[in-house]
Amino acid sequence: AQSVSQHNHHVILSEAASLELGCNYSYGGTVNLFWYVQYPGQHLQLLLKYFSGDPLVKGIKGFEAEFIKSKFSFNLRKPSVQWSDTAEYFCAVNGPYNNAGNMLTFGGGTRLMVKP
Amino acid sequence: EAQVTQNPRYLITVTGKKLTVTCSQNMNHEYMSWYRQDPGLGLRQIYYSMNVEVTDKGDVPEGYKVSRKEKRNFPLILESPSPNQTSLYFCASSTGGGGPYNEQFFGPGTRLTVL
């Protein structure tokens, strides 16, 4: 079965610092990749997604992620974080299509705190 | 407004007392699913439904039931809740199909405590 690893459980940064959150998945093939964000007390919202094409995808709020197929990775980046980016971030993988149907497998989440 | 709604938002109950958490979406999505969120474990899929009358187990289905009699509704049933089902539950929907349309839209969550 597909599994997703987020290696950093807690990250603390100062404002304007650069951010990179790691995400690796276990099972190759054709997959769809997502990053979701959960602000305190709120539900999950989509930050960005990768289905095909350019492996560098840009999302909302200045976030981007790079899909590296050979490394089974989909790391999230932001050049300069803001206090309002304080949230929990989840990587998620759908597929491969012929194995996991339309199940979405989430990583354990990374809790980001940005100090003003 | 396109949305996924869940009720109740908060529930405290006792072991063994059957409960239902409702989920409804107004986007005509075929695919709906239930997740539970626990600290350090992320979201784990409980059940999903590809369409009306089509449901399947996710990663952690034990102790839960679902039904999909109508496209818009996907209730989660705990026949005999136990304390290990204390969690934050999210319902989600998407156009499904495994193709490029499965961005999932999440409900606001239901925080369940089983004493």
Coordinates of C-alpha atoms in Angstrom, one line a residue:
Chain A
A1 CA 0.0 0.0 0.0
Q2 CA 1.1 3.5 -0.6
S3 CA 2.7 5.4 2.3
V4 CA 3.7 9.0 2.7
S5 CA 6.5 10.3 4.9
Q6 CA 7.0 13.8 6.1
H7 CA 10.3 13.8 7.9
N8 CA 9.9 17.1 9.8
H9 CA 7.2 17.0 12.4
H10 CA 7.8 20.4 13.8
V11 CA 9.5 23.4 12.2
I12 CA 10.1 26.7 13.7
L13 CA 11.3 29.6 11.6
S14 CA 11.6 33.3 11.8
E15 CA 9.7 35.6 9.4
A16 CA 11.5 36.0 6.0
A17 CA 13.3 32.7 6.4
S18 CA 13.1 30.2 3.6
L19 CA 11.0 27.0 4.0
E20 CA 11.4 23.5 2.6
L21 CA 9.2 20.7 3.9
G22 CA 10.1 17.2 2.8
C23 CA 7.6 14.6 1.4
N24 CA 8.4 11.1 0.2
Y25 CA 6.1 8.4 -1.0
S26 CA 6.7 4.7 -1.3
Y27 CA 5.0 3.4 -4.3
G28 CA 5.7 4.6 -7.8
G29 CA 3.7 4.6 -11.0
T30 CA 1.3 7.3 -12.0
V31 CA 0.4 9.3 -9.0
N32 CA -1.2 12.6 -8.2
L33 CA 0.5 14.7 -5.5
F34 CA -1.0 17.3 -3.2
W35 CA 0.0 19.7 -0.5
Y36 CA -2.8 20.7 1.9
V37 CA -2.6 23.3 4.6
Q38 CA -4.6 23.4 7.8
Y39 CA -4.6 26.7 9.7
P40 CA -5.4 26.6 13.4
G41 CA -9.0 25.5 14.0
Q42 CA -9.8 25.3 10.3
H43 CA -10.3 22.5 7.8
L44 CA -7.8 21.5 5.1
Q45 CA -7.3 23.6 2.1
L46 CA -5.4 22.8 -1.1
L47 CA -2.1 24.6 -1.5
L48 CA -1.0 23.0 -4.8
K49 CA -1.2 19.9 -6.8
Y50 CA 0.8 18.0 -9.4
F51 CA -0.8 15.7 -12.0
S52 CA 1.6 15.8 -14.9
G53 CA 3.8 18.1 -16.9
D54 CA 6.2 20.6 -15.4
P55 CA 7.5 19.0 -12.2
L56 CA 7.8 22.5 -10.6
V57 CA 4.3 23.5 -9.6
K58 CA 3.2 26.8 -8.1
G59 CA 0.4 27.1 -5.7
I60 CA -1.3 29.8 -3.7
K61 CA 0.3 32.2 -1.2
G62 CA 3.8 31.9 -2.8
F63 CA 4.2 28.2 -2.2
E64 CA 5.8 25.9 -4.8
A65 CA 6.7 22.2 -4.9
E66 CA 9.0 20.1 -7.0
F67 CA 8.2 16.6 -8.1
I68 CA 11.3 14.4 -8.4
K69 CA 10.1 11.1 -9.7
S70 CA 13.4 9.3 -9.2
K71 CA 13.4 10.3 -5.6
F72 CA 9.7 9.7 -5.0
S73 CA 9.7 13.2 -3.5
F74 CA 7.4 16.2 -3.6
N75 CA 9.0 18.8 -1.4
L76 CA 7.2 22.0 -0.6
R77 CA 9.1 25.3 -0.6
K78 CA 8.5 29.0 0.0
P79 CA 11.4 31.6 -0.3
S80 CA 10.2 33.8 2.5
V81 CA 7.7 32.8 5.2
Q82 CA 5.3 35.0 7.0
W83 CA 3.7 34.8 10.4
S84 CA 0.4 33.9 8.7
D85 CA 2.0 30.8 7.3
T86 CA 1.8 29.2 10.8
A87 CA -0.2 26.1 10.2
E88 CA 0.1 22.3 9.7
Y89 CA 1.0 21.1 6.3
F90 CA 0.1 17.8 4.8
C91 CA 1.5 16.0 1.8
A92 CA -0.9 13.6 0.1
V93 CA -0.6 11.1 -2.7
N94 CA -3.4 9.6 -4.8
G95 CA -2.6 6.4 -6.6
P96 CA -1.1 4.7 -8.4
Y97 CA -4.3 4.6 -10.3
N98 CA -4.3 0.9 -10.9
N99 CA -3.7 0.1 -7.3
A100 CA -5.1 2.6 -5.0
G101 CA -8.2 3.7 -6.9
N102 CA -9.2 7.1 -5.6
M103 CA -7.8 6.7 -2.2
L104 CA -5.7 9.6 -0.9
T105 CA -2.9 8.8 1.4
F106 CA -1.7 11.5 3.7
G107 CA 1.6 12.0 5.5
G108 CA 1.7 12.6 9.2
G109 CA 1.9 16.4 8.8
T110 CA 4.4 19.1 9.6
R111 CA 3.5 21.7 12.1
L112 CA 5.1 25.0 11.1
M113 CA 5.5 27.9 13.5
V114 CA 6.7 31.2 12.2
K115 CA 7.9 33.6 14.8
P116 CA 7.3 37.3 14.1
Chain B
E1 CA -21.8 28.5 -2.0
A2 CA -20.0 25.3 -2.8
Q3 CA -19.3 23.5 0.4
V4 CA -19.1 20.3 2.5
T5 CA -21.0 20.4 5.7
Q6 CA -20.8 18.1 8.7
N7 CA -22.9 17.8 11.8
P8 CA -22.4 17.8 14.6
R9 CA -19.2 19.8 14.9
Y10 CA -18.5 18.7 18.4
L11 CA -19.8 15.6 20.2
I12 CA -19.1 14.0 23.5
T13 CA -20.6 10.6 24.0
V14 CA -20.1 7.4 26.1
T15 CA -18.8 4.0 25.1
G16 CA -21.3 1.9 23.2
K17 CA -23.9 4.6 22.4
K18 CA -24.5 4.5 18.7
L19 CA -23.9 7.8 16.8
T20 CA -24.1 9.2 13.3
V21 CA -22.1 12.0 11.9
T22 CA -23.7 13.5 8.8
C23 CA -21.9 14.8 5.8
S24 CA -23.4 16.6 2.9
Q25 CA -22.0 18.3 -0.2
N26 CA -23.7 20.5 -2.8
M27 CA -21.2 20.2 -5.6
N28 CA -22.7 17.1 -7.2
H29 CA -19.5 15.2 -6.6
E30 CA -19.4 11.5 -7.2
Y31 CA -16.7 10.8 -4.7
M32 CA -16.9 11.2 -1.0
S33 CA -14.8 10.0 1.9
W34 CA -14.2 10.1 5.6
Y35 CA -10.9 10.6 7.4
R36 CA -9.8 10.7 10.9
Q37 CA -7.1 13.0 12.1
D38 CA -4.9 12.1 15.0
P39 CA -1.7 13.9 16.2
G40 CA 1.4 12.7 14.4
L41 CA -0.6 10.3 12.1
G42 CA -2.0 12.8 9.7
L43 CA -5.3 12.0 8.1
R44 CA -6.2 8.4 7.6
Q45 CA -9.0 7.3 5.3
I46 CA -11.8 5.4 6.9
Y47 CA -14.2 4.7 4.0
Y48 CA -14.8 6.2 0.7
S49 CA -17.6 6.1 -1.9
M50 CA -17.1 6.3 -5.6
N51 CA -20.8 7.0 -6.2
V52 CA -24.3 6.2 -4.9
E53 CA -24.4 2.7 -3.4
V54 CA -20.7 2.2 -4.0
T55 CA -18.6 2.2 -0.9
D56 CA -15.2 0.7 0.0
K57 CA -12.9 0.5 3.0
G58 CA -10.0 2.8 3.5
D59 CA -7.1 2.3 5.7
V60 CA -8.8 2.2 9.1
P61 CA -12.4 1.0 8.6
E62 CA -12.8 -1.0 11.8
G63 CA -15.6 0.2 14.0
Y64 CA -17.2 2.3 11.4
K65 CA -20.0 2.0 8.9
V66 CA -21.1 4.2 6.0
S67 CA -23.9 4.4 3.5
R68 CA -24.4 6.3 0.3
K69 CA -28.1 6.3 -0.6
E70 CA -28.0 9.7 -2.2
K71 CA -25.3 11.5 -4.0
R72 CA -25.1 14.4 -1.7
N73 CA -25.0 12.6 1.6
F74 CA -22.4 10.3 3.2
P75 CA -23.1 9.6 6.9
L76 CA -20.5 8.0 9.1
I77 CA -22.0 5.6 11.7
L78 CA -20.3 4.3 14.8
E79 CA -22.4 1.4 16.0
S80 CA -20.6 1.0 19.3
P81 CA -18.1 3.8 19.9
S82 CA -15.0 3.2 21.9
P83 CA -12.5 5.6 23.4
N84 CA -10.0 4.9 20.7
Q85 CA -12.3 6.5 18.3
T86 CA -11.9 9.8 20.0
S87 CA -10.6 11.9 17.1
L88 CA -11.2 14.7 14.7
Y89 CA -13.2 13.5 11.7
F90 CA -13.3 15.1 8.3
C91 CA -15.6 14.4 5.4
A92 CA -14.4 15.3 1.9
S93 CA -15.7 15.2 -1.6
S94 CA -14.3 15.4 -5.1
T95 CA -15.3 14.6 -8.7
G96 CA -13.3 11.4 -8.2
G97 CA -12.5 8.9 -10.9
G98 CA -8.7 8.7 -10.2
G99 CA -8.0 11.2 -12.9
P100 CA -7.1 14.9 -12.8
Y101 CA -10.3 15.9 -11.0
N102 CA -9.8 14.6 -7.6
E103 CA -8.9 17.7 -5.6
Q104 CA -10.7 17.0 -2.4
F105 CA -12.9 19.6 -0.7
F106 CA -13.0 19.1 3.0
G107 CA -15.7 19.8 5.6
P108 CA -15.1 21.8 8.8
G109 CA -14.5 18.7 10.9
T110 CA -16.3 16.9 13.8
R111 CA -14.4 16.6 17.0
L112 CA -15.6 13.4 18.7
T113 CA -14.8 12.4 22.3
V114 CA -15.8 9.0 23.5
L115 CA -15.7 8.6 27.3

